[in-house]
mmCIF file of C-alpha atoms in Angstrom:
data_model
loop_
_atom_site.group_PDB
_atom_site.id
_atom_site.type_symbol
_atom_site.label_atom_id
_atom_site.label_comp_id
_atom_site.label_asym_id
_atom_site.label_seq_id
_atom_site.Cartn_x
_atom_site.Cartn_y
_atom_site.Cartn_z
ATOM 1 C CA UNK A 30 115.687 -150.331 2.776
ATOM 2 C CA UNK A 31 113.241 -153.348 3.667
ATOM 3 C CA UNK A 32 111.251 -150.902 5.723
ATOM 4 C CA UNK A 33 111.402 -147.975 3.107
ATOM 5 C CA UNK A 34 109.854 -150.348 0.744
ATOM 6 C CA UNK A 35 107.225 -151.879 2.907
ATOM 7 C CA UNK A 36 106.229 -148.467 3.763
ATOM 8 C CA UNK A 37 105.768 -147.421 -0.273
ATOM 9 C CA UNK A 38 104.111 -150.559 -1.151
ATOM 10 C CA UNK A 39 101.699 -150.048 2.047
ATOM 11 C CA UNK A 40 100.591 -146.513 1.213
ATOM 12 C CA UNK A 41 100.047 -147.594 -2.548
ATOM 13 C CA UNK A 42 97.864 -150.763 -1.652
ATOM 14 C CA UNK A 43 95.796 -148.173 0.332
ATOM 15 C CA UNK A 44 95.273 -145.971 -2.531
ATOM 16 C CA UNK A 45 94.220 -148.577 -4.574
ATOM 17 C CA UNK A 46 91.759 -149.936 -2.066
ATOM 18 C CA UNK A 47 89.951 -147.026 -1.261
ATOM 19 C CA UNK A 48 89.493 -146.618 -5.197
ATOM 20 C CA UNK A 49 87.500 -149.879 -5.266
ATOM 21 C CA UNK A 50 86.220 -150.328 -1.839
ATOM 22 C CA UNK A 51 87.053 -153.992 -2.565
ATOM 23 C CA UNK A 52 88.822 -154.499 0.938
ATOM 24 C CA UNK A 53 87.639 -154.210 4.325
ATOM 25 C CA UNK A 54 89.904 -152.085 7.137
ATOM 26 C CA UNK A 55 89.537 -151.054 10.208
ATOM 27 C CA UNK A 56 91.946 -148.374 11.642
ATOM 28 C CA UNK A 57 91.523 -147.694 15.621
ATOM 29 C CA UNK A 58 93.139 -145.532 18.517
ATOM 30 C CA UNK A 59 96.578 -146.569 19.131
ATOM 31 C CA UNK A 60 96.686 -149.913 16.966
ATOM 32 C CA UNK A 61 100.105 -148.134 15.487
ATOM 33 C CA UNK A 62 102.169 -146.441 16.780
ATOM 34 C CA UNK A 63 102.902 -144.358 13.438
ATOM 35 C CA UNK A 64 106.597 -145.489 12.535
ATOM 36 C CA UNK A 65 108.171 -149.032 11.242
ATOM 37 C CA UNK A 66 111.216 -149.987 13.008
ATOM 38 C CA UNK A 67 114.059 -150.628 11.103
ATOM 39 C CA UNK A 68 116.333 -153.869 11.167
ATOM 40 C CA UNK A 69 119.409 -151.453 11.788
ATOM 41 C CA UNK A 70 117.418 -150.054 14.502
ATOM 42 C CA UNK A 71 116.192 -153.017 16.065
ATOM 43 C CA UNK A 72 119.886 -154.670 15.924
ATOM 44 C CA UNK A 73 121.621 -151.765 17.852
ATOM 45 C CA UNK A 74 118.830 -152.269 20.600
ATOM 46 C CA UNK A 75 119.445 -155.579 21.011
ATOM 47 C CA UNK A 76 123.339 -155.002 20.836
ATOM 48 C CA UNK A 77 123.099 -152.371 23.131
ATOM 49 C CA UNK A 78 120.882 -154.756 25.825
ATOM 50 C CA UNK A 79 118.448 -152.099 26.340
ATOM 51 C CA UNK A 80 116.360 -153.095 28.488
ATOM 52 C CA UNK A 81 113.840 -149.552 28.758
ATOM 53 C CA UNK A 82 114.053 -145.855 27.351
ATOM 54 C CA UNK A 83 112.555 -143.227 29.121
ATOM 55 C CA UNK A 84 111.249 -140.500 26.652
ATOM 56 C CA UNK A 85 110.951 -136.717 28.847
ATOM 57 C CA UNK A 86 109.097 -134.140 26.710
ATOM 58 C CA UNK A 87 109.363 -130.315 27.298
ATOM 59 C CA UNK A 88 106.438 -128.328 25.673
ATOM 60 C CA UNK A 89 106.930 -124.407 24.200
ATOM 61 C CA UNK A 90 104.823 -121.924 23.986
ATOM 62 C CA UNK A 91 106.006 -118.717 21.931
ATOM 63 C CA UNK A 92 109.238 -120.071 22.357
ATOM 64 C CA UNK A 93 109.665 -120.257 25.958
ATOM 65 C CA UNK A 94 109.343 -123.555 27.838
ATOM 66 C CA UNK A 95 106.655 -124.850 30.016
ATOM 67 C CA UNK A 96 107.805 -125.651 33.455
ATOM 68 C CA UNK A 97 105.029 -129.137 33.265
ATOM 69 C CA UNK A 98 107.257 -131.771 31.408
ATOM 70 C CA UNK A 99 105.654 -135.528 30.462
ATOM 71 C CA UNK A 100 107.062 -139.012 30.491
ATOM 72 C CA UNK A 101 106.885 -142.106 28.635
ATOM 73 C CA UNK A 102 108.861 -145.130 29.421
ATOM 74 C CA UNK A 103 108.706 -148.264 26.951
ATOM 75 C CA UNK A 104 109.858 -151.507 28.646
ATOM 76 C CA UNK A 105 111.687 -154.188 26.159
ATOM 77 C CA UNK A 106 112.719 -157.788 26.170
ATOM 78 C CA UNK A 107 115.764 -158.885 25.143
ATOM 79 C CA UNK A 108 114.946 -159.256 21.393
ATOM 80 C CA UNK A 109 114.583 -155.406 21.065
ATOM 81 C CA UNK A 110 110.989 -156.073 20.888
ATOM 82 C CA UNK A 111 108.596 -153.072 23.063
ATOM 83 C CA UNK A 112 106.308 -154.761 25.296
ATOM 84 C CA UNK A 113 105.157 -152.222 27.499
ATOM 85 C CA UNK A 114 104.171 -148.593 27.181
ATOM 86 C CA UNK A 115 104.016 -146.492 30.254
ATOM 87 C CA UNK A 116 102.961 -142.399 29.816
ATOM 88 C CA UNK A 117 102.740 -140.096 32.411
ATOM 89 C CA UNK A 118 101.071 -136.563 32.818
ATOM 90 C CA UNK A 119 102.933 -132.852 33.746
ATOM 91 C CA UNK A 120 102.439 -134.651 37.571
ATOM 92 C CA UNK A 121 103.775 -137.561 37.578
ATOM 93 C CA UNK A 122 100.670 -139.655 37.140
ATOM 94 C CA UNK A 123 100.542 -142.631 35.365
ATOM 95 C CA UNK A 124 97.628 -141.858 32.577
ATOM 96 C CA UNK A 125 97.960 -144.450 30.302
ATOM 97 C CA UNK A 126 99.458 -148.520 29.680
ATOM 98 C CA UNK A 127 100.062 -150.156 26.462
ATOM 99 C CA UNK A 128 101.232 -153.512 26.819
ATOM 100 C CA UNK A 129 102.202 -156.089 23.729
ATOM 101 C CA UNK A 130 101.670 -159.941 23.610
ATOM 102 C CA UNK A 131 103.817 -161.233 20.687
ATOM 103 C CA UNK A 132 104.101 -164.936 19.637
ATOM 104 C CA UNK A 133 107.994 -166.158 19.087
ATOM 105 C CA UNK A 134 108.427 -164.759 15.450
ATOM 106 C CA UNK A 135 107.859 -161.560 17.342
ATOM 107 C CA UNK A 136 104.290 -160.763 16.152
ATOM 108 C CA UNK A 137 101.822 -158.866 18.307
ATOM 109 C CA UNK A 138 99.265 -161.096 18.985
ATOM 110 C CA UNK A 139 97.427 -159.046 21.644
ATOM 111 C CA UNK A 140 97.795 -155.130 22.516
ATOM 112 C CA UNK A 141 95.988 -153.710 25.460
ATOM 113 C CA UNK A 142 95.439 -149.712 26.148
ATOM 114 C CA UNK A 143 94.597 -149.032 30.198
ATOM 115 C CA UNK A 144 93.894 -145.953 31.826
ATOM 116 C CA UNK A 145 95.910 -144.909 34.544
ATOM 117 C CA UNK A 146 93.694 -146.796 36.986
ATOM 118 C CA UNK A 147 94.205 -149.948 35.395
ATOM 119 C CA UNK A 148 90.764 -150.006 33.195
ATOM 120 C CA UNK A 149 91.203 -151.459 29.698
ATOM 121 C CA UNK A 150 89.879 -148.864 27.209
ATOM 122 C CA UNK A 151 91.180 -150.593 24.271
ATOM 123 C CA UNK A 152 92.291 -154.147 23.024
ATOM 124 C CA UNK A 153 92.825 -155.893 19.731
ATOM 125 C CA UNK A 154 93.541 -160.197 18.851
ATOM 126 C CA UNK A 155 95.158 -160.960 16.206
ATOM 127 C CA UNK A 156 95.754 -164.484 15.344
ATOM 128 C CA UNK A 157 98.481 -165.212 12.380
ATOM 129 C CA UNK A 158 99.395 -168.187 9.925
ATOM 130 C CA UNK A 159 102.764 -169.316 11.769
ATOM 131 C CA UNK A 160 104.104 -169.750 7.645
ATOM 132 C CA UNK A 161 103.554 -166.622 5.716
ATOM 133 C CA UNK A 162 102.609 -164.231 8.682
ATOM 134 C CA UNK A 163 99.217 -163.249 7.321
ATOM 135 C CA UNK A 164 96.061 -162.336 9.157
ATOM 136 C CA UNK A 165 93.545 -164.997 9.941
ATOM 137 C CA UNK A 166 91.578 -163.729 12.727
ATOM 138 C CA UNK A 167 90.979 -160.203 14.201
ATOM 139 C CA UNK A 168 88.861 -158.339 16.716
ATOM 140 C CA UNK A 169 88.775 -155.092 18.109
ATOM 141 C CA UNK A 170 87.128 -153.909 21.757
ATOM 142 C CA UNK A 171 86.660 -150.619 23.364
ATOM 143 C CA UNK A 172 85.687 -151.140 26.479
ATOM 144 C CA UNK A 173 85.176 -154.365 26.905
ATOM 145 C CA UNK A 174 82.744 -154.548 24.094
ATOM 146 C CA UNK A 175 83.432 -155.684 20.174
ATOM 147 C CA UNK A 176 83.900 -153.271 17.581
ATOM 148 C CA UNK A 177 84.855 -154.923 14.755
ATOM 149 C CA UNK A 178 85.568 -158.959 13.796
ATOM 150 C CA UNK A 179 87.220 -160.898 10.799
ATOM 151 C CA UNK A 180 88.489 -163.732 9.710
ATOM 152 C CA UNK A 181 90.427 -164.394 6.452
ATOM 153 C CA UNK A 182 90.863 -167.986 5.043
ATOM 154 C CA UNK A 183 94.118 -168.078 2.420
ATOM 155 C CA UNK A 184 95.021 -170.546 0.131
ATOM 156 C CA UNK A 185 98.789 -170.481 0.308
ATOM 157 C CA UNK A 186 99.625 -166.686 -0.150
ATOM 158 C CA UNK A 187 96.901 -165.666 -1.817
ATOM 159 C CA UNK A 188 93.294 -164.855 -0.053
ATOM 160 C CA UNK A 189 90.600 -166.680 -1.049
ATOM 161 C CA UNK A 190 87.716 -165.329 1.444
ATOM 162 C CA UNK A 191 87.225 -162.564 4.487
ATOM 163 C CA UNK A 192 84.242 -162.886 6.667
ATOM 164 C CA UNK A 193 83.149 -159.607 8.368
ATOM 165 C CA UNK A 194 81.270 -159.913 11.804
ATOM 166 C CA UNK A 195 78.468 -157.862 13.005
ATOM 167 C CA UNK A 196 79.100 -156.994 16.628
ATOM 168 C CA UNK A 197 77.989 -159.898 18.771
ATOM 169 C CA UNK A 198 80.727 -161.781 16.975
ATOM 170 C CA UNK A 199 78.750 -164.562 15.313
ATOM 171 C CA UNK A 200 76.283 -163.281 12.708
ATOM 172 C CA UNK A 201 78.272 -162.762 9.541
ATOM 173 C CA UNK A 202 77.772 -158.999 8.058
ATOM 174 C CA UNK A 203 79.648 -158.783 4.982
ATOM 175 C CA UNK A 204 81.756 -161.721 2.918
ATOM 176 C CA UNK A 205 84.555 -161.321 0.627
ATOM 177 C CA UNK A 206 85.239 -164.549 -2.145
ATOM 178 C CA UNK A 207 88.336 -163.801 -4.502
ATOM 179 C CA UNK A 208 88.958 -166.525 -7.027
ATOM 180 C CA UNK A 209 91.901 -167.137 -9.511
ATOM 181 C CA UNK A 210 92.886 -168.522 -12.839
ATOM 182 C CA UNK A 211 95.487 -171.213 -13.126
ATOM 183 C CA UNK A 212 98.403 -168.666 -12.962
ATOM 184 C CA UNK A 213 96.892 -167.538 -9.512
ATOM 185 C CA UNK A 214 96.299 -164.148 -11.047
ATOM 186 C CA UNK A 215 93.063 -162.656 -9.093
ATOM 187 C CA UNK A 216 90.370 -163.163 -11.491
ATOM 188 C CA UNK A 217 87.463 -161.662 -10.110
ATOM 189 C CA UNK A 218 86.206 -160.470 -6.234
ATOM 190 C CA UNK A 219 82.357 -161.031 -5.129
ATOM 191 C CA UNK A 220 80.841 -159.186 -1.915
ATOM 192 C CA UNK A 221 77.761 -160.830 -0.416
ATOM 193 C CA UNK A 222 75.883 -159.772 2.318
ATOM 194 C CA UNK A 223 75.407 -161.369 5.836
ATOM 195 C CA UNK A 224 72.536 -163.500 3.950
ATOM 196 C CA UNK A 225 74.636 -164.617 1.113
ATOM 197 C CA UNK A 226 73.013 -162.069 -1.708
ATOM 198 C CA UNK A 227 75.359 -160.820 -3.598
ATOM 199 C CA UNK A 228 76.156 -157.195 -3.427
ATOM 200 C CA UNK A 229 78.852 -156.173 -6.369
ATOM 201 C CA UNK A 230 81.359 -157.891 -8.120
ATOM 202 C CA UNK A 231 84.715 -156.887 -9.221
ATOM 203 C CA UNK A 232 86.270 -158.636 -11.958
ATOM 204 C CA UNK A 233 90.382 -158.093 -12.811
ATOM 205 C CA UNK A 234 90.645 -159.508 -15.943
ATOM 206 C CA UNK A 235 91.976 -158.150 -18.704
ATOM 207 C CA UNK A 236 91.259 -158.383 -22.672
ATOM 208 C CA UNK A 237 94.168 -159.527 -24.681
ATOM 209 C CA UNK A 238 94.395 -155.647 -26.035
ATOM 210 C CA UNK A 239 94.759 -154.640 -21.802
ATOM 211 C CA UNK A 240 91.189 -152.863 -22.237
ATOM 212 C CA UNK A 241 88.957 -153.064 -20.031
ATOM 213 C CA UNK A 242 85.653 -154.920 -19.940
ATOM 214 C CA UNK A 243 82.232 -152.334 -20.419
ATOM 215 C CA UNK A 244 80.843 -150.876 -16.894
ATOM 216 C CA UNK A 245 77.780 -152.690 -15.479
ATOM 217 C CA UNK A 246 75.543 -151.567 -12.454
ATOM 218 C CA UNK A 247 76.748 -154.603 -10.048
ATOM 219 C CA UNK A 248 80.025 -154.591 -11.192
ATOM 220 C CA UNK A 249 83.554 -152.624 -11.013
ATOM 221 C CA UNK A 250 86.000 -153.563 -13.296
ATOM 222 C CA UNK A 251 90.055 -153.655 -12.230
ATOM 223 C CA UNK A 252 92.620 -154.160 -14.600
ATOM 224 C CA UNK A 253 96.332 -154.762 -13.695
ATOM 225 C CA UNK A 254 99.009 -154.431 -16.248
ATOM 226 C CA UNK A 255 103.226 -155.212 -15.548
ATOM 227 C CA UNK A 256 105.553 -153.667 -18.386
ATOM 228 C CA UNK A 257 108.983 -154.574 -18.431
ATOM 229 C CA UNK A 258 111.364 -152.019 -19.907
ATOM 230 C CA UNK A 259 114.950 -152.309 -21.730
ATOM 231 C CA UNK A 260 116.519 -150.267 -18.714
ATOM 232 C CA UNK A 261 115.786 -152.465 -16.199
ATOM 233 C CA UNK A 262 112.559 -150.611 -14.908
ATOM 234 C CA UNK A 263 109.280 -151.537 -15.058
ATOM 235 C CA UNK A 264 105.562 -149.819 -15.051
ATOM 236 C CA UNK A 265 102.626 -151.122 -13.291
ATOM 237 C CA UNK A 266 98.753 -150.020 -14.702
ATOM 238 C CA UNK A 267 95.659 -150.341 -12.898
ATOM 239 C CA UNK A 268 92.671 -149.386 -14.247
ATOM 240 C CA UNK A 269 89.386 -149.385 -13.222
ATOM 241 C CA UNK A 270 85.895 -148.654 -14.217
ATOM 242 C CA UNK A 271 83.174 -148.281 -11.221
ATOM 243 C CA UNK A 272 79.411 -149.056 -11.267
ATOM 244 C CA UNK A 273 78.927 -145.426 -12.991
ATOM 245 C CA UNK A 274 81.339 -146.010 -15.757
ATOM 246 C CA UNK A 275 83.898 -143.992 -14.373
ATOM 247 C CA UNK A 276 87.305 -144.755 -15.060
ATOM 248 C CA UNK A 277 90.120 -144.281 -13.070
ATOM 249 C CA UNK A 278 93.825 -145.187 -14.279
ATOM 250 C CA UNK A 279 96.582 -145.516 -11.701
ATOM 251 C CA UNK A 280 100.138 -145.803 -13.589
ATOM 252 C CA UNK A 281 103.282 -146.361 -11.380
ATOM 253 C CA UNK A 282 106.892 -146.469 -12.755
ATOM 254 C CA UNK A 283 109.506 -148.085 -10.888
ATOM 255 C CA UNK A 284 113.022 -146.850 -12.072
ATOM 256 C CA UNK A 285 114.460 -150.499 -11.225
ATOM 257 C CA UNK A 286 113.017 -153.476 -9.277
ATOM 258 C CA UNK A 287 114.728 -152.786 -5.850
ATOM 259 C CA UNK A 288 113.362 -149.406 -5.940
ATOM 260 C CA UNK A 289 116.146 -148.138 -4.518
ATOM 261 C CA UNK A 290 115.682 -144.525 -6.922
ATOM 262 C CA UNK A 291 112.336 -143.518 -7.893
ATOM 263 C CA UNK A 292 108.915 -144.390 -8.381
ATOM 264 C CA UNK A 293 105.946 -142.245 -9.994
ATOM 265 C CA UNK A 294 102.054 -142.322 -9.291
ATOM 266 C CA UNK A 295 100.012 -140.980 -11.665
ATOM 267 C CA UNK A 296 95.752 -141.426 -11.095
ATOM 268 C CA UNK A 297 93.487 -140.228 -13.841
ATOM 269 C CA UNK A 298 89.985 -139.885 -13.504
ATOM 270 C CA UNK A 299 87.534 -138.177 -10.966
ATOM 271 C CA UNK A 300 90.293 -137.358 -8.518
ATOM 272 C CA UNK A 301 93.574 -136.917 -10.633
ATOM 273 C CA UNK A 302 96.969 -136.322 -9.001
ATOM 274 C CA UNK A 303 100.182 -137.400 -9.126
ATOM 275 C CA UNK A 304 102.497 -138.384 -6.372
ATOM 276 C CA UNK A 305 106.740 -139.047 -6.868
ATOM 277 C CA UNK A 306 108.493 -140.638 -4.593
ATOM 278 C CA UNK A 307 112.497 -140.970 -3.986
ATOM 279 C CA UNK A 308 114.907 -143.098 -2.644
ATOM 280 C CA UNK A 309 118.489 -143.157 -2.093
ATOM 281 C CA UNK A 310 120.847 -146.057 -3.143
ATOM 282 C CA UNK A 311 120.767 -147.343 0.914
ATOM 283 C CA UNK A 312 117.516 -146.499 1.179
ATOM 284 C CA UNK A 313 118.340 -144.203 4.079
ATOM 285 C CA UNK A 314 116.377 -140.842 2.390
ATOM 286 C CA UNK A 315 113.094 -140.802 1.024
ATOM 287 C CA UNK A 316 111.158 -137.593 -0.993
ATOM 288 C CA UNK A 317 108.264 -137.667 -1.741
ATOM 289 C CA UNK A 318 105.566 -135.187 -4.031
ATOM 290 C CA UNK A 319 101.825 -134.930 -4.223
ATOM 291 C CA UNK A 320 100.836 -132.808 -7.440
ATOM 292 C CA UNK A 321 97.282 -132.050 -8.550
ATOM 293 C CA UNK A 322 96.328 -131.955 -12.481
ATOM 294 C CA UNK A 323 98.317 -128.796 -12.834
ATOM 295 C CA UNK A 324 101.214 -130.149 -11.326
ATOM 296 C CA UNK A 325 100.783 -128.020 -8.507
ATOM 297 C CA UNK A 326 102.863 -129.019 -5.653
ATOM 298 C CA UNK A 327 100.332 -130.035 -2.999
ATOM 299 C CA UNK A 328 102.271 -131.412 -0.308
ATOM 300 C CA UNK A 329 105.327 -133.111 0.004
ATOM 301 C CA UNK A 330 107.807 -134.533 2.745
ATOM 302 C CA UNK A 331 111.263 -135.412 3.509
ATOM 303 C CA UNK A 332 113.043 -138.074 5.682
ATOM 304 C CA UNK A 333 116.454 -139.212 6.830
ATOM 305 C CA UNK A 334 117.636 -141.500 8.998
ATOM 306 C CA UNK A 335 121.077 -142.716 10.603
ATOM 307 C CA UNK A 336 123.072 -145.497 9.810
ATOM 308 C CA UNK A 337 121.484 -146.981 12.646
ATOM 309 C CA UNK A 338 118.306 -146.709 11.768
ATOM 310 C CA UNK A 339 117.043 -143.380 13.974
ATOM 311 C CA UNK A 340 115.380 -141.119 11.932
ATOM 312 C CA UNK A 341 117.338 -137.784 12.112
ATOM 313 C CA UNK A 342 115.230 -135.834 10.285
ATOM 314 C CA UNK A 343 111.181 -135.257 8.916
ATOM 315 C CA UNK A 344 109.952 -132.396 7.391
ATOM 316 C CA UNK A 345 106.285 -131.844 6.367
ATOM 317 C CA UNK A 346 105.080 -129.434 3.502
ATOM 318 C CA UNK A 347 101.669 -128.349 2.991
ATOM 319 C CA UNK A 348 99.957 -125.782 0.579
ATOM 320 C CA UNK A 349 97.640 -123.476 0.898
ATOM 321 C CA UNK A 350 96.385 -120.425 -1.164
ATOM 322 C CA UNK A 351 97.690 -117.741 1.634
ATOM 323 C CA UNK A 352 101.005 -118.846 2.250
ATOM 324 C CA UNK A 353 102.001 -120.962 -0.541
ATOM 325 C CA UNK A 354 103.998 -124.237 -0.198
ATOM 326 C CA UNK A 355 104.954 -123.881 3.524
ATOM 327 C CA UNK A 356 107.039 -126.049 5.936
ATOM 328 C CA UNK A 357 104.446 -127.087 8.776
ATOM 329 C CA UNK A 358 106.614 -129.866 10.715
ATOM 330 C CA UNK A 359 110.381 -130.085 10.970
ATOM 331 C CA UNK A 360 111.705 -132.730 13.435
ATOM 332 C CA UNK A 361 114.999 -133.171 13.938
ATOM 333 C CA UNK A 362 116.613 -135.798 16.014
ATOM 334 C CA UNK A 363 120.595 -136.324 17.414
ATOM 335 C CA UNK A 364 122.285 -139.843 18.188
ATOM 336 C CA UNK A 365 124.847 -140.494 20.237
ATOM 337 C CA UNK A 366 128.070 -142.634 19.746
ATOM 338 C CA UNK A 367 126.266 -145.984 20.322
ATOM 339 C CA UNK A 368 123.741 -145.162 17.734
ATOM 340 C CA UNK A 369 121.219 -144.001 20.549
ATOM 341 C CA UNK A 370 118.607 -141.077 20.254
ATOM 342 C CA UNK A 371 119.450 -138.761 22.817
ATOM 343 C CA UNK A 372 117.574 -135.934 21.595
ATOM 344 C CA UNK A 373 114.374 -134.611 19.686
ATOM 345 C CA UNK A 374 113.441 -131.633 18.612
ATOM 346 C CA UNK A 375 109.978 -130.399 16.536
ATOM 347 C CA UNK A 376 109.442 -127.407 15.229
ATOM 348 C CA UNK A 377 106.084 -126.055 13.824
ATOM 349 C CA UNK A 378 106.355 -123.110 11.274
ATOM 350 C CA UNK A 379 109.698 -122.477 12.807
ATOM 351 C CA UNK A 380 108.723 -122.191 16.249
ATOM 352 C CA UNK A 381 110.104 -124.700 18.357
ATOM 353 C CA UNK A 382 106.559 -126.859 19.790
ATOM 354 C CA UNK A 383 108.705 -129.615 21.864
ATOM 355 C CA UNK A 384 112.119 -131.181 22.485
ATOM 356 C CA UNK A 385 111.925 -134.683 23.995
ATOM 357 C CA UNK A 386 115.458 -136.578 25.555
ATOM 358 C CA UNK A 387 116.337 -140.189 25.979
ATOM 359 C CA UNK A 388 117.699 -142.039 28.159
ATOM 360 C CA UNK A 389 118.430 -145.800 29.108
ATOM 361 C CA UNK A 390 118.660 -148.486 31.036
ATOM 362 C CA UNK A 391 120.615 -151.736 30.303
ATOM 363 C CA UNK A 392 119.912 -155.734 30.819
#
């Protein structure tokens, strides 16, 4: 359920931040590797002293498979953890190396991405506050060269400043200062550039009526509102008025504080839609709705997994004009008695695109 709930609370934050442009993100090739690993999941790897798993994938075309199959093979220590990524091509050849440097609380400090001759094509450092886990320092290479820098200062939990880097790693290019009141609410944000002039200026307070403050040129205004209800449940409000006086209004209601049932998205403004989201009481199935301002089904997707944490099931719905609401990825996925993936298989508009099978070795 812990990872259900991280993953809801990650995909929200996002929304909200490309609303106000008030964060700073970078998002490169292979940083993730698209999933969030359960704590059943990582406990039956470590119970199971696996030591690698050897993915084999068999492509289809018009239902008939390719004779070429490829390979990856993850290596793992003994606390379940991945740290090293091996793929191989439809010969055999080692194309490309992933390998993970994590500190003790099992953090990855360091990932690498090598060609199949050994070059380094991509790398990322991250360095971590050993107390509450957060991001203090991070830089991104492609070949050998920075990409992207920052640093984040925090004052307990909460972040008081992020310095952006231009690319020789030294001269500052953006700056981020967030201050508080004395409950340690966020109070207002302030974006300067590499010379200290300040760009724009969000401010979070709210009047005592929950309004918002009047629109300025320099300055967005955020509101955040928590409701308590008699059932248990609670609503969360964010509004916000941009430079242009546009105001968008984000309302979420949570049906109780575990989320373990439902939670609704509603954003009114320039870009309305609505997105519902599901959960069942062990967290193990998620739904989840996107609905324009006709309540339109847009997209929506499904997921399951085991008791053990394997996800046993995806499906992805899209819409479209010519076909309607249409099932465009279906992945299913069988365990064995240990709680092991032994097989996958993914379908694409009912056509079966590739099966992949697992297998093991032990410590």
């Amino acid at each position: 359920m812990k990872s259900t709930i991280f993953i809801f609370l990650l995909l929200l934050a996002c929304t909200v931040d490309a609303q106000t442009g008030e964060y700073y993100f970078t998002s490169n090739p292979f940083e993730y590797d698209g999933y969030y690993l359960t704590d059943n999941l990582m406990q039956t790897k470590i119970a199971h002293k696996i030591k690698s798993i050897t993915e084999t994938t068999t492509t289809f075309k018009k239902g008939n498979p390719e004779k070429a199959t490829l390979k990856k093979v993850s290596t793992l220590n003994e606390k379940g953890e991945t740290i090293l990524k091996e793929e191989y091509d439809a010969k055999g050849l080692l194309i490309r190396k992933q390998s993970f440097g994590l500190n003790d609380s099992g953090w990855v400090e360091q990932k690498k991405i090598a060609d199949g001759k050994g070059k380094v094509m991509y790398q990322y450092d991250k360095k971590y506050d050993p107390e509450t886990g957060n991001i203090i320092s991070y830089e991104y290479r492609k070949n050998d060269k920075l990409k992207s820098k920052y640093t984040k200062v925090y004052t307990g939990k909460n972040l008081t400043e992020q310095v952006v880097y231009k690319k020789d790693g030294l001269s500052v290019s953006k700056r981020f200062a967030y201050s508080f009141n004395s409950d340690m609410k966020l109070q207002t944000t302030h974006l300067y550039d590499g010379n200290g002039k300040l760009i724009h200026t969000w401010n979070h307070d709210c009047l005592p009526e929950g309004e918002l403050l009047a629109a300025r040129t320099d300055t967005t205004t955020i509101c955040k509102m928590h409701e308590e209800r008699a059932d248990g449940g609670f609503v969360n409000y964010l509004k916000s008025v941009n430079e242009k006086g546009e105001l968008t209004t984000t309302t979420v209601w949570y049906r109780n504080e575990r989320m373990t049932d439902s939670a609704k998205v509603v954003t009114e403004g320039k870009h309305p839609h609505t997105m519902i989201t599901r959960f069942s009481d062990d967290g193990r199935r998620t739904e989840r709705i996107y609905m324009d301002d006709k309540n339109n089904i847009t997209f929506k997707y499904f997921r399951l997994l085991s008791e053990n944490g394997n996800q046993l099931k995806y499906e992805n719905w899209t819409y479209s004009k010519k076909h309607g609401l249409q099932c465009t990825l279906n992945a299913v996925s069988e365990e064995n008695a240990e709680g092991l993936l032994t097989k996958k298989s993914i379908y694409r508009k009912d056509k079966l695109s590739r099966e992949t099978n697992f297998s093991y070795t032990y410590f």
